[in-house]
Amino acid sequence: MAVSVLVGVQWGDEGKGKIIDVLTRDAEMVVRFQGGNNAGHTVEAEDRKLVLHLVPSGILREGTACVIGNGVVVDPIGLMQEMKGLTDQGISVANVQLSDRCHLIMPWHKLLDAYNEGKAAPGKKIGTTKRGIGPAYASKANRTGIRGVEILNKSRFETLFRAEAAEYNKLYPAHGSELLDVDKAWEEMSVAIDYLTPYVTDTTVSINAAYKAGKSVLLEGAQGAFLDIDHGTYPFVTSSNTTSGGACTGAALPPRAISNVWGVLKAYTTRVGEGPFPTEQDNEIGSFLQNKGGEFGATTGRPRRCGWLDIVGARYSCMVNGVDLLAVTKLDVLDELDEIKICTAYKINGEIRENFPADTTLLDHVEAIYETLPGWKSDTTKAKCWEDLPEKAQKYLLRVAELLDAKIGIVSVGPDRDQTFRTA
Ligand code: GDP
Ligand code: IMO
Ligand code: MG
């Protein structure tokens, strides 16, 4: 069986968690390869709703190995709380594996995240989740990070922890960042380290063993392509490679291991946090999408900004990700609309552009060129196959696929696991 990657095509929150859960019916291992607990992946099945932040979305499938790979930045306290929360709900976490090469989010990373956001000039704030993601990846690149392997050597961990914490306290509180109570912080960390110790392992070995044994492995992306640190709307991005290429380094698999890339595409567009959004509808359409789609952040609860589907961005994203099959989600949210718009090109300073520009400032000046399609004005939430969809909904999907030069493999018409069907 194959190794597949699943990534978000837009600004995150496309419904990746739901699609992973559906696809995990056939997968033996699910691996998170980047990001951290900035992610909020919702899984709804059997009258249960879970929001997962670090634990892979295969956790509801008994027997599926759920691996947190080396490319992830892990908040030990956050992960412990999440795993305990799952256990309290009767969900086994026995199959969770935590990479000994992952980097750990330390308390000073969270303080720095808040500090950086607080001191940013107007227009420069990223609107981060304040989970310490950027500073933790910065420490990794700076070669001052603390890795999962240190969990297995607590006294060495404590030495590193106290040294880095002291460095933080020396440099930042003088400039207005919060002073860290090192003893208290270590006490809290120590509890998390003890809890996580049995789960730390060399996931490079276990993932490659699964691949070599021909098991089906699903690599679960977090965030989305427009938040990718190389390909997104820089600097309004997250700090990892969210696109499919990141799956190789973040899960420790060779490129040739990957045989299929799923791109999850919301039938419209949302964005949480700051930064340009060419198809944003700051009007009654945006409010409609927000309310009907329940567009409030699964991690921070912040309202998500909403707008029409942006083909210019999505086309770029499909190209960079090498999307083989699209999973189109939240089609049902469009059910009541009289007409639905798709942005097919950008007009910037009078010039028509079909390519996503590198200059993020240009995105603030986009006049979106729309194609308008008629709404289907009927309920799709009970559709079980392509033929159950109203003709106009089929036409919408076919037009999206045509514009993206991509094939649709899954359509999702509601949050529940059962409100999903394969089309390829
Ligand atoms: P992720 O971060 O990509 O996993 O997505 P989130 O879980 O943050 O946000 C997606 C939201 O949409 C969640 O509340 C899901 O339960 C919900 N959802 C997923 N697919 C559908 C769908 O097809 N229709 C509707 N109405 N809701 C969906
Ligand atoms: P999932 O996996 C949507 C956004 C933040 C902010 C920017 C940087 O659920 O799709 P960070 O905390 O990563 O430094 O914030 O990225 N962001 C997300 N937006 N979905 C996510 O994850 C996100 N993770 C981060 O809102 O704009
Ligand atoms: Mg989310």
Tab-separated table of C-alpha atoms and ligand atoms in Angstrom:
chain	number	residue	atom	x	y	z
A	1	MET	CA	0.000	0.000	0.000
A	2	ALA	CA	0.952	3.581	-0.507
A	3	VAL	CA	2.373	6.459	1.453
A	4	SER	CA	0.061	9.444	0.970
A	5	VAL	CA	0.461	13.045	2.049
A	6	LEU	CA	-2.543	15.194	2.884
A	7	VAL	CA	-2.122	18.965	2.937
A	8	GLY	CA	-4.273	22.067	3.223
A	9	VAL	CA	-4.536	23.971	-0.053
A	10	GLN	CA	-5.500	27.353	1.448
A	11	TRP	CA	-4.924	29.134	4.796
A	12	GLY	CA	-5.626	26.119	6.997
A	13	ASP	CA	-8.860	24.861	8.544
A	14	GLU	CA	-9.938	23.238	5.277
A	15	GLY	CA	-11.157	20.144	7.133
A	16	LYS	CA	-7.909	18.151	7.085
A	17	GLY	CA	-8.685	16.407	10.390
A	18	LYS	CA	-12.011	15.152	9.098
A	19	ILE	CA	-10.547	13.843	5.844
A	20	ILE	CA	-7.618	12.188	7.653
A	21	ASP	CA	-10.104	10.410	9.898
A	22	VAL	CA	-12.035	9.195	6.857
A	23	LEU	CA	-8.908	8.033	5.027
A	24	THR	CA	-7.499	6.358	8.143
A	25	ARG	CA	-10.072	3.631	7.821
A	26	ASP	CA	-7.524	2.150	5.413
A	27	ALA	CA	-4.291	3.440	6.971
A	28	GLU	CA	-2.048	1.704	9.454
A	29	MET	CA	-0.037	4.750	10.437
A	30	VAL	CA	-0.745	8.499	10.523
A	31	VAL	CA	2.179	10.900	10.896
A	32	ARG	CA	2.184	14.613	11.706
A	33	PHE	CA	5.263	16.123	10.029
A	34	GLN	CA	5.302	19.866	10.787
A	35	GLY	CA	3.707	22.617	12.829
A	36	GLY	CA	2.681	22.157	16.417
A	37	ASN	CA	-0.313	22.835	18.596
A	38	ASN	CA	-1.124	25.897	16.503
A	39	ALA	CA	-3.132	23.299	14.552
A	40	GLY	CA	-6.708	22.467	15.488
A	41	HIS	CA	-8.028	19.462	13.590
A	42	THR	CA	-11.648	18.513	14.155
A	43	VAL	CA	-12.858	14.950	13.881
A	44	GLU	CA	-16.546	14.106	14.235
A	45	ALA	CA	-17.673	10.518	14.322
A	46	GLU	CA	-20.002	8.289	16.308
A	47	ASP	CA	-21.586	11.276	18.115
A	48	ARG	CA	-18.185	12.417	19.280
A	49	LYS	CA	-16.377	15.642	18.424
A	50	LEU	CA	-12.637	15.866	19.004
A	51	VAL	CA	-10.345	18.798	18.378
A	52	LEU	CA	-6.780	17.537	18.023
A	53	HIS	CA	-3.753	19.790	18.197
A	54	LEU	CA	-0.706	17.518	18.198
A	55	VAL	CA	-2.075	13.990	18.284
A	56	PRO	CA	-2.611	12.753	14.698
A	57	SER	CA	-6.221	12.572	13.480
A	58	GLY	CA	-6.089	8.773	13.175
A	59	ILE	CA	-6.493	8.409	16.940
A	60	LEU	CA	-10.135	7.289	16.716
A	61	ARG	CA	-9.137	4.285	14.617
A	62	GLU	CA	-8.103	1.492	16.921
A	63	GLY	CA	-4.764	-0.044	16.007
A	64	THR	CA	-3.573	2.879	13.882
A	65	ALA	CA	-0.114	4.083	14.893
A	66	CYS	CA	-0.239	7.857	15.531
A	67	VAL	CA	3.203	9.340	15.093
A	68	ILE	CA	4.424	12.839	15.884
A	69	GLY	CA	7.366	13.181	13.536
A	70	ASN	CA	10.697	14.961	13.788
A	71	GLY	CA	9.476	18.044	11.886
A	72	VAL	CA	6.873	18.922	14.505
A	73	VAL	CA	7.509	21.382	17.346
A	74	VAL	CA	6.015	19.880	20.475
A	75	ASP	CA	4.828	21.609	23.619
A	76	PRO	CA	5.339	18.828	26.192
A	77	ILE	CA	2.748	20.254	28.578
A	78	GLY	CA	0.218	20.772	25.770
A	79	LEU	CA	0.771	17.245	24.467
A	80	MET	CA	0.417	15.712	27.931
A	81	GLN	CA	-2.849	17.593	28.482
A	82	GLU	CA	-4.176	16.554	25.084
A	83	MET	CA	-3.310	12.891	25.633
A	84	LYS	CA	-4.796	12.894	29.132
A	85	GLY	CA	-7.951	14.519	27.748
A	86	LEU	CA	-8.268	11.737	25.180
A	87	THR	CA	-7.712	9.070	27.829
A	88	ASP	CA	-10.423	10.675	29.980
A	89	GLN	CA	-12.793	10.266	27.046
A	90	GLY	CA	-11.970	6.565	26.821
A	91	ILE	CA	-9.738	6.944	23.751
A	92	SER	CA	-6.537	4.938	23.931
A	93	VAL	CA	-3.276	6.788	23.348
A	94	ALA	CA	-1.200	3.614	23.539
A	95	ASN	CA	-0.346	3.905	19.838
A	96	VAL	CA	1.100	7.411	20.057
A	97	GLN	CA	4.794	7.766	19.195
A	98	LEU	CA	6.824	10.930	19.733
A	99	SER	CA	9.966	11.536	17.714
A	100	ASP	CA	13.219	11.797	19.617
A	101	ARG	CA	14.322	14.309	16.975
A	102	CYS	CA	11.376	16.696	17.270
A	103	HIS	CA	12.044	20.100	18.803
A	104	LEU	CA	10.312	21.067	21.994
A	105	ILE	CA	8.393	24.264	22.651
A	106	MET	CA	9.648	25.696	25.913
A	107	PRO	CA	7.882	28.242	28.148
A	108	TRP	CA	10.158	31.041	26.953
A	109	HIS	CA	9.109	30.367	23.356
A	110	LYS	CA	5.511	31.101	24.300
A	111	LEU	CA	6.519	34.251	26.165
A	112	LEU	CA	8.577	35.387	23.164
A	113	ASP	CA	5.694	34.731	20.789
A	114	ALA	CA	3.446	36.991	22.883
A	115	TYR	CA	6.217	39.569	23.265
A	116	ASN	CA	6.967	39.723	19.518
A	117	GLU	CA	3.284	40.137	18.714
A	118	GLY	CA	2.851	42.758	21.423
A	119	LYS	CA	5.701	44.940	20.252
A	120	ALA	CA	4.938	44.659	16.527
A	121	ALA	CA	4.110	47.937	14.813
A	122	PRO	CA	0.616	48.340	13.331
A	123	GLY	CA	0.358	46.313	10.161
A	124	LYS	CA	3.248	44.075	11.219
A	125	LYS	CA	1.429	41.759	13.627
A	126	ILE	CA	1.099	38.211	12.326
A	127	GLY	CA	-1.854	37.289	14.514
A	128	THR	CA	-0.132	34.094	15.681
A	129	THR	CA	-1.768	31.481	17.858
A	130	LYS	CA	0.732	32.437	20.603
A	131	ARG	CA	1.712	28.813	21.042
A	132	GLY	CA	5.423	29.595	20.692
A	133	ILE	CA	5.695	28.061	17.218
A	134	GLY	CA	7.877	30.723	15.530
A	135	PRO	CA	10.335	31.092	18.437
A	136	ALA	CA	10.665	27.283	18.757
A	137	TYR	CA	11.531	26.902	15.060
A	138	ALA	CA	13.882	29.883	15.446
A	139	SER	CA	15.714	28.067	18.270
A	140	LYS	CA	15.905	24.978	16.056
A	141	ALA	CA	17.499	26.997	13.241
A	142	ASN	CA	19.660	28.806	15.772
A	143	ARG	CA	20.880	25.444	17.093
A	144	THR	CA	19.835	26.223	20.637
A	145	GLY	CA	16.708	24.055	20.661
A	146	ILE	CA	15.890	21.215	23.046
A	147	ARG	CA	14.864	17.993	21.313
A	148	GLY	CA	12.613	15.067	22.179
A	149	VAL	CA	15.618	12.883	22.914
A	150	GLU	CA	16.354	14.987	26.004
A	151	ILE	CA	13.134	13.674	27.552
A	152	LEU	CA	14.986	10.386	27.914
A	153	ASN	CA	17.778	12.034	29.886
A	154	LYS	CA	16.083	14.169	32.492
A	155	SER	CA	19.161	15.556	34.235
A	156	ARG	CA	20.634	16.696	30.910
A	157	PHE	CA	17.252	18.188	30.017
A	158	GLU	CA	17.199	20.133	33.282
A	159	THR	CA	20.688	21.540	32.663
A	160	LEU	CA	19.737	22.691	29.154
A	161	PHE	CA	16.386	24.014	30.363
A	162	ARG	CA	17.888	26.104	33.141
A	163	ALA	CA	20.660	27.449	30.902
A	164	GLU	CA	18.254	28.512	28.127
A	165	ALA	CA	15.730	29.902	30.625
A	166	ALA	CA	18.481	31.972	32.281
A	167	GLU	CA	19.556	33.278	28.878
A	168	TYR	CA	15.979	34.309	28.148
A	169	ASN	CA	15.626	36.035	31.542
A	170	LYS	CA	18.895	37.887	30.965
A	171	LEU	CA	17.914	39.196	27.535
A	172	TYR	CA	14.185	39.795	27.275
A	173	PRO	CA	12.437	40.955	30.472
A	174	ALA	CA	14.571	44.121	30.371
A	175	HIS	CA	12.785	44.913	27.106
A	176	GLY	CA	9.291	44.242	28.382
A	177	SER	CA	8.854	40.495	27.945
A	178	GLU	CA	7.549	38.555	30.949
A	179	LEU	CA	10.107	37.229	33.470
A	180	LEU	CA	10.107	33.443	33.654
A	181	ASP	CA	9.884	31.794	37.079
A	182	VAL	CA	12.424	29.092	36.237
A	183	ASP	CA	11.860	26.804	39.235
A	184	LYS	CA	8.101	26.785	38.764
A	185	ALA	CA	8.457	26.290	34.995
A	186	TRP	CA	10.847	23.368	35.518
A	187	GLU	CA	8.478	21.772	38.015
A	188	GLU	CA	5.672	21.860	35.421
A	189	MET	CA	7.970	20.623	32.666
A	190	SER	CA	9.222	17.802	34.836
A	191	VAL	CA	5.696	16.376	35.201
A	192	ALA	CA	5.205	16.457	31.420
A	193	ILE	CA	8.588	14.822	30.796
A	194	ASP	CA	7.737	11.940	33.130
A	195	TYR	CA	4.377	11.477	31.422
A	196	LEU	CA	5.817	11.523	27.885
A	197	THR	CA	8.883	9.327	28.467
A	198	PRO	CA	7.271	6.024	27.369
A	199	TYR	CA	6.123	7.539	24.073
A	200	VAL	CA	9.508	8.888	22.899
A	201	THR	CA	11.088	6.764	20.217
A	202	ASP	CA	13.123	6.873	17.023
A	203	THR	CA	10.217	7.500	14.659
A	204	THR	CA	12.595	7.648	11.685
A	205	VAL	CA	13.022	3.916	12.180
A	206	SER	CA	9.347	3.099	12.822
A	207	ILE	CA	8.058	5.205	9.900
A	208	ASN	CA	10.589	3.759	7.471
A	209	ALA	CA	9.884	0.246	8.723
A	210	ALA	CA	6.176	0.775	8.014
A	211	TYR	CA	7.000	2.105	4.542
A	212	LYS	CA	9.363	-0.772	3.749
A	213	ALA	CA	6.797	-3.294	4.974
A	214	GLY	CA	4.338	-1.877	2.451
A	215	LYS	CA	1.939	-0.592	5.095
A	216	SER	CA	-0.373	2.274	4.259
A	217	VAL	CA	0.953	5.450	5.813
A	218	LEU	CA	-0.817	8.800	5.821
A	219	LEU	CA	1.209	11.969	6.380
A	220	GLU	CA	-1.016	14.604	7.985
A	221	GLY	CA	-0.249	18.210	7.111
A	222	ALA	CA	-1.188	21.094	9.346
A	223	GLN	CA	-2.002	24.689	8.320
A	224	GLY	CA	-2.122	25.285	4.560
A	225	ALA	CA	-0.010	26.304	1.569
A	226	PHE	CA	-0.614	30.053	1.931
A	227	LEU	CA	0.842	29.768	5.455
A	228	ASP	CA	3.979	27.950	4.233
A	229	ILE	CA	7.135	29.789	5.270
A	230	ASP	CA	8.530	29.627	1.703
A	231	HIS	CA	5.400	29.676	-0.422
A	232	GLY	CA	2.814	31.548	1.629
A	233	THR	CA	1.975	35.194	2.106
A	234	TYR	CA	5.270	35.957	3.856
A	235	PRO	CA	5.670	37.311	6.525
A	236	PHE	CA	2.041	36.505	7.410
A	237	VAL	CA	2.751	32.802	7.553
A	238	THR	CA	3.607	30.113	10.059
A	239	SER	CA	7.201	28.971	10.576
A	240	SER	CA	7.261	25.590	8.833
A	241	ASN	CA	6.904	24.077	5.369
A	242	THR	CA	3.248	23.189	5.242
A	243	THR	CA	3.422	21.992	1.633
A	244	SER	CA	3.964	18.373	0.627
A	245	GLY	CA	7.754	18.745	0.299
A	246	GLY	CA	7.894	19.301	4.052
A	247	ALA	CA	6.531	15.800	4.558
A	248	CYS	CA	9.814	14.184	3.496
A	249	THR	CA	12.026	16.075	5.922
A	250	GLY	CA	9.399	16.211	8.678
A	251	ALA	CA	8.564	12.504	8.598
A	252	ALA	CA	12.059	11.326	7.566
A	253	LEU	CA	10.887	9.613	4.384
A	254	PRO	CA	12.655	9.693	1.015
A	255	PRO	CA	10.774	11.570	-1.757
A	256	ARG	CA	10.228	8.410	-3.757
A	257	ALA	CA	8.285	6.906	-0.843
A	258	ILE	CA	5.376	9.247	-1.507
A	259	SER	CA	2.957	7.981	-4.082
A	260	ASN	CA	-0.035	10.260	-3.657
A	261	VAL	CA	-0.796	13.814	-2.542
A	262	TRP	CA	-4.229	14.786	-1.281
A	263	GLY	CA	-5.057	18.497	-1.270
A	264	VAL	CA	-7.910	19.535	0.998
A	265	LEU	CA	-9.794	22.479	-0.469
A	266	LYS	CA	-12.616	24.289	1.281
A	267	ALA	CA	-15.346	25.232	-1.208
A	268	TYR	CA	-14.739	28.867	-0.212
A	269	THR	CA	-11.831	30.538	1.593
A	270	THR	CA	-11.098	31.387	5.222
A	271	ARG	CA	-8.157	32.882	7.051
A	272	VAL	CA	-7.420	33.350	10.761
A	273	GLY	CA	-4.936	36.010	11.806
A	274	GLU	CA	-3.501	38.954	9.922
A	275	GLY	CA	-2.322	39.320	6.342
A	276	PRO	CA	-3.727	39.856	2.873
A	277	PHE	CA	-6.805	37.991	1.665
A	278	PRO	CA	-7.731	38.999	-1.898
A	279	THR	CA	-11.188	37.381	-1.982
A	280	GLU	CA	-12.247	38.369	1.549
A	281	GLN	CA	-15.900	39.344	1.847
A	282	ASP	CA	-16.152	41.838	4.662
A	283	ASN	CA	-19.910	42.011	4.139
A	284	GLU	CA	-23.073	39.943	4.521
A	285	ILE	CA	-21.670	37.134	2.341
A	286	GLY	CA	-18.661	36.843	4.668
A	287	SER	CA	-20.949	36.834	7.729
A	288	PHE	CA	-23.151	34.212	6.114
A	289	LEU	CA	-20.180	31.916	5.427
A	290	GLN	CA	-18.834	32.478	8.930
A	291	ASN	CA	-22.123	31.602	10.628
A	292	LYS	CA	-23.225	28.774	8.377
A	293	GLY	CA	-19.716	27.292	8.253
A	294	GLY	CA	-19.112	27.744	11.998
A	295	GLU	CA	-15.909	29.541	11.091
A	296	PHE	CA	-14.345	30.084	14.485
A	297	GLY	CA	-10.786	28.907	15.186
A	298	ALA	CA	-10.491	25.368	16.574
A	299	THR	CA	-7.378	26.421	18.537
A	300	THR	CA	-7.925	30.030	19.581
A	301	GLY	CA	-11.671	30.473	19.029
A	302	ARG	CA	-10.982	33.575	16.922
A	303	PRO	CA	-13.521	34.314	14.178
A	304	ARG	CA	-12.177	33.252	10.794
A	305	ARG	CA	-12.254	35.817	8.001
A	306	CYS	CA	-14.295	34.462	5.077
A	307	GLY	CA	-14.447	34.952	1.319
A	308	TRP	CA	-14.921	33.340	-2.068
A	309	LEU	CA	-12.797	30.558	-3.478
A	310	ASP	CA	-9.487	31.907	-4.794
A	311	ILE	CA	-8.355	29.894	-7.811
A	312	VAL	CA	-5.193	31.967	-8.349
A	313	GLY	CA	-3.900	30.992	-4.933
A	314	ALA	CA	-5.258	27.446	-5.067
A	315	ARG	CA	-3.667	26.839	-8.472
A	316	TYR	CA	-0.286	27.910	-7.124
A	317	SER	CA	-0.837	25.689	-4.128
A	318	CYS	CA	-1.795	22.656	-6.237
A	319	MET	CA	1.331	23.192	-8.340
A	320	VAL	CA	3.727	23.449	-5.386
A	321	ASN	CA	2.099	20.525	-3.584
A	322	GLY	CA	1.757	18.365	-6.678
A	323	VAL	CA	-1.827	17.581	-5.726
A	324	ASP	CA	-3.036	14.325	-7.283
A	325	LEU	CA	-6.514	14.376	-5.794
A	326	LEU	CA	-8.596	17.105	-4.187
A	327	ALA	CA	-10.872	16.590	-1.211
A	328	VAL	CA	-13.414	19.405	-1.456
A	329	THR	CA	-14.995	20.206	1.897
A	330	LYS	CA	-17.885	22.286	3.212
A	331	LEU	CA	-19.816	22.241	-0.031
A	332	ASP	CA	-23.005	22.215	2.080
A	333	VAL	CA	-22.177	25.672	3.451
A	334	LEU	CA	-22.956	27.081	-0.007
A	335	ASP	CA	-26.347	25.308	-0.237
A	336	GLU	CA	-28.551	28.370	0.284
A	337	LEU	CA	-26.724	30.903	-1.867
A	338	ASP	CA	-28.374	32.339	-4.997
A	339	GLU	CA	-25.049	32.643	-6.725
A	340	ILE	CA	-21.486	31.616	-5.993
A	341	LYS	CA	-18.365	33.396	-7.107
A	342	ILE	CA	-14.951	32.004	-7.973
A	343	CYS	CA	-11.935	34.282	-8.332
A	344	THR	CA	-10.184	33.275	-11.550
A	345	ALA	CA	-7.633	36.088	-11.886
A	346	TYR	CA	-6.159	39.064	-10.057
A	347	LYS	CA	-6.046	42.580	-11.441
A	348	ILE	CA	-3.102	44.398	-9.863
A	349	ASN	CA	-2.337	47.981	-10.879
A	350	GLY	CA	-4.393	47.488	-14.029
A	351	GLU	CA	-2.568	44.301	-15.001
A	352	ILE	CA	-4.281	40.896	-15.112
A	353	ARG	CA	-2.286	38.224	-13.299
A	354	GLU	CA	-3.034	34.554	-13.096
A	355	ASN	CA	-0.003	33.761	-10.939
A	356	PHE	CA	0.272	34.255	-7.228
A	357	PRO	CA	2.796	37.093	-6.679
A	358	ALA	CA	5.801	36.771	-4.355
A	359	ASP	CA	5.406	40.418	-3.356
A	360	THR	CA	2.870	40.099	-0.551
A	361	THR	CA	2.221	43.852	-0.483
A	362	LEU	CA	0.731	43.544	-3.987
A	363	LEU	CA	-1.971	41.270	-2.584
A	364	ASP	CA	-3.406	44.248	-0.693
A	365	HIS	CA	-4.146	45.875	-4.056
A	366	VAL	CA	-5.802	42.998	-5.837
A	367	GLU	CA	-9.043	43.530	-7.642
A	368	ALA	CA	-10.400	40.004	-7.774
A	369	ILE	CA	-11.859	38.981	-11.132
A	370	TYR	CA	-14.822	36.696	-10.519
A	371	GLU	CA	-16.742	34.144	-12.478
A	372	THR	CA	-20.291	33.757	-11.154
A	373	LEU	CA	-22.084	30.425	-11.049
A	374	PRO	CA	-25.706	29.803	-10.093
A	375	GLY	CA	-26.380	28.385	-6.627
A	376	TRP	CA	-28.163	25.018	-6.316
A	377	LYS	CA	-30.456	26.159	-3.491
A	378	SER	CA	-30.974	22.730	-2.033
A	379	ASP	CA	-29.681	20.558	0.797
A	380	THR	CA	-26.566	18.532	0.010
A	381	THR	CA	-25.891	17.281	3.545
A	382	LYS	CA	-27.446	13.885	2.928
A	383	ALA	CA	-25.726	13.200	-0.379
A	384	LYS	CA	-23.979	9.824	-0.372
A	385	CYS	CA	-22.531	9.874	-3.871
A	386	TRP	CA	-21.843	12.201	-6.807
A	387	GLU	CA	-25.224	11.432	-8.398
A	388	ASP	CA	-27.023	12.612	-5.231
A	389	LEU	CA	-25.655	16.122	-5.698
A	390	PRO	CA	-27.826	18.709	-7.471
A	391	GLU	CA	-26.663	19.319	-11.027
A	392	LYS	CA	-25.590	22.879	-10.275
A	393	ALA	CA	-23.429	21.672	-7.378
A	394	GLN	CA	-21.817	19.135	-9.700
A	395	LYS	CA	-21.201	21.934	-12.192
A	396	TYR	CA	-19.578	24.075	-9.500
A	397	LEU	CA	-17.240	21.259	-8.517
A	398	LEU	CA	-16.415	20.386	-12.120
A	399	ARG	CA	-15.604	24.007	-12.879
A	400	VAL	CA	-13.309	24.213	-9.837
A	401	ALA	CA	-11.551	21.009	-10.913
A	402	GLU	CA	-11.188	22.343	-14.450
A	403	LEU	CA	-9.762	25.672	-13.294
A	404	LEU	CA	-7.308	23.890	-11.004
A	405	ASP	CA	-6.493	21.240	-13.576
A	406	ALA	CA	-7.051	18.711	-10.800
A	407	LYS	CA	-9.199	15.709	-10.083
A	408	ILE	CA	-11.702	15.607	-7.238
A	409	GLY	CA	-11.374	12.429	-5.171
A	410	ILE	CA	-13.545	13.226	-2.159
A	411	VAL	CA	-16.514	15.510	-1.542
A	412	SER	CA	-17.517	16.471	1.999
A	413	VAL	CA	-21.005	17.745	2.750
A	414	GLY	CA	-21.015	18.006	6.531
A	415	PRO	CA	-18.750	17.647	9.566
A	416	ASP	CA	-19.535	14.005	10.287
A	417	ARG	CA	-17.378	11.140	9.069
A	418	ASP	CA	-20.386	9.764	7.224
A	419	GLN	CA	-21.025	12.986	5.311
A	420	THR	CA	-18.237	12.190	2.875
A	421	PHE	CA	-18.005	10.275	-0.375
A	422	ARG	CA	-15.342	9.212	-2.815
A	423	THR	CA	-15.581	10.330	-6.404
A	424	ALA	CA	-12.305	8.811	-7.597
B	1	GDP	P1	-8.504	21.476	9.837
B	1	GDP	O1	-7.662	22.368	10.668
B	1	GDP	O2	-8.161	21.541	8.392
B	1	GDP	O3	-8.550	20.055	10.334
B	1	GDP	O4	-9.995	22.038	9.945
B	1	GDP	P2	-10.743	22.509	11.295
B	1	GDP	O5	-11.123	21.322	12.066
B	1	GDP	O6	-9.956	23.572	11.976
B	1	GDP	O7	-11.975	23.265	10.670
B	1	GDP	C1	-12.890	22.619	9.855
B	1	GDP	C2	-14.270	22.730	10.492
B	1	GDP	O8	-15.253	22.407	9.530
B	1	GDP	C3	-14.485	21.766	11.642
B	1	GDP	O9	-15.377	22.349	12.560
B	1	GDP	C4	-15.127	20.560	10.967
B	1	GDP	O10	-15.934	19.793	11.845
B	1	GDP	C5	-15.965	21.235	9.918
B	1	GDP	N1	-16.171	20.493	8.673
B	1	GDP	C6	-15.307	19.686	8.012
B	1	GDP	N2	-15.841	19.287	6.834
B	1	GDP	C7	-17.060	19.854	6.762
B	1	GDP	C8	-18.083	19.853	5.760
B	1	GDP	O11	-17.975	19.250	4.693
B	1	GDP	N3	-19.195	20.595	6.029
B	1	GDP	C9	-19.361	21.287	7.189
B	1	GDP	N4	-20.467	21.987	7.355
B	1	GDP	N5	-18.415	21.310	8.144
B	1	GDP	C10	-17.269	20.623	7.913
B	2	IMO	P1	-4.760	24.044	11.058
B	2	IMO	O1	-3.768	22.912	11.044
B	2	IMO	C1	-5.416	28.304	10.426
B	2	IMO	C2	-2.084	30.964	11.424
B	2	IMO	C3	-2.245	31.928	12.584
B	2	IMO	C4	-1.397	33.073	12.102
B	2	IMO	C5	-0.232	32.364	11.396
B	2	IMO	C6	1.014	32.209	12.256
B	2	IMO	O2	-5.824	23.883	12.078
B	2	IMO	O3	-5.259	24.316	9.687
B	2	IMO	P2	1.597	30.600	14.307
B	2	IMO	O4	0.956	30.437	15.636
B	2	IMO	O5	1.634	29.369	13.475
B	2	IMO	O6	2.946	31.264	14.379
B	2	IMO	O7	0.659	31.665	13.531
B	2	IMO	O8	-0.719	31.092	11.040
B	2	IMO	N1	-2.318	29.544	11.742
B	2	IMO	C7	-3.400	28.864	11.348
B	2	IMO	N2	-4.511	29.269	10.696
B	2	IMO	N3	-5.270	27.015	10.742
B	2	IMO	C8	-4.146	26.590	11.374
B	2	IMO	O9	-3.881	25.278	11.580
B	2	IMO	C9	-3.175	27.538	11.750
B	2	IMO	N4	-1.993	27.468	12.393
B	2	IMO	C10	-1.471	28.703	12.375
B	2	IMO	O10	-3.591	32.297	12.762
B	2	IMO	O11	-2.078	33.803	11.112
B	3	MG	MG	-7.873	23.897	12.089
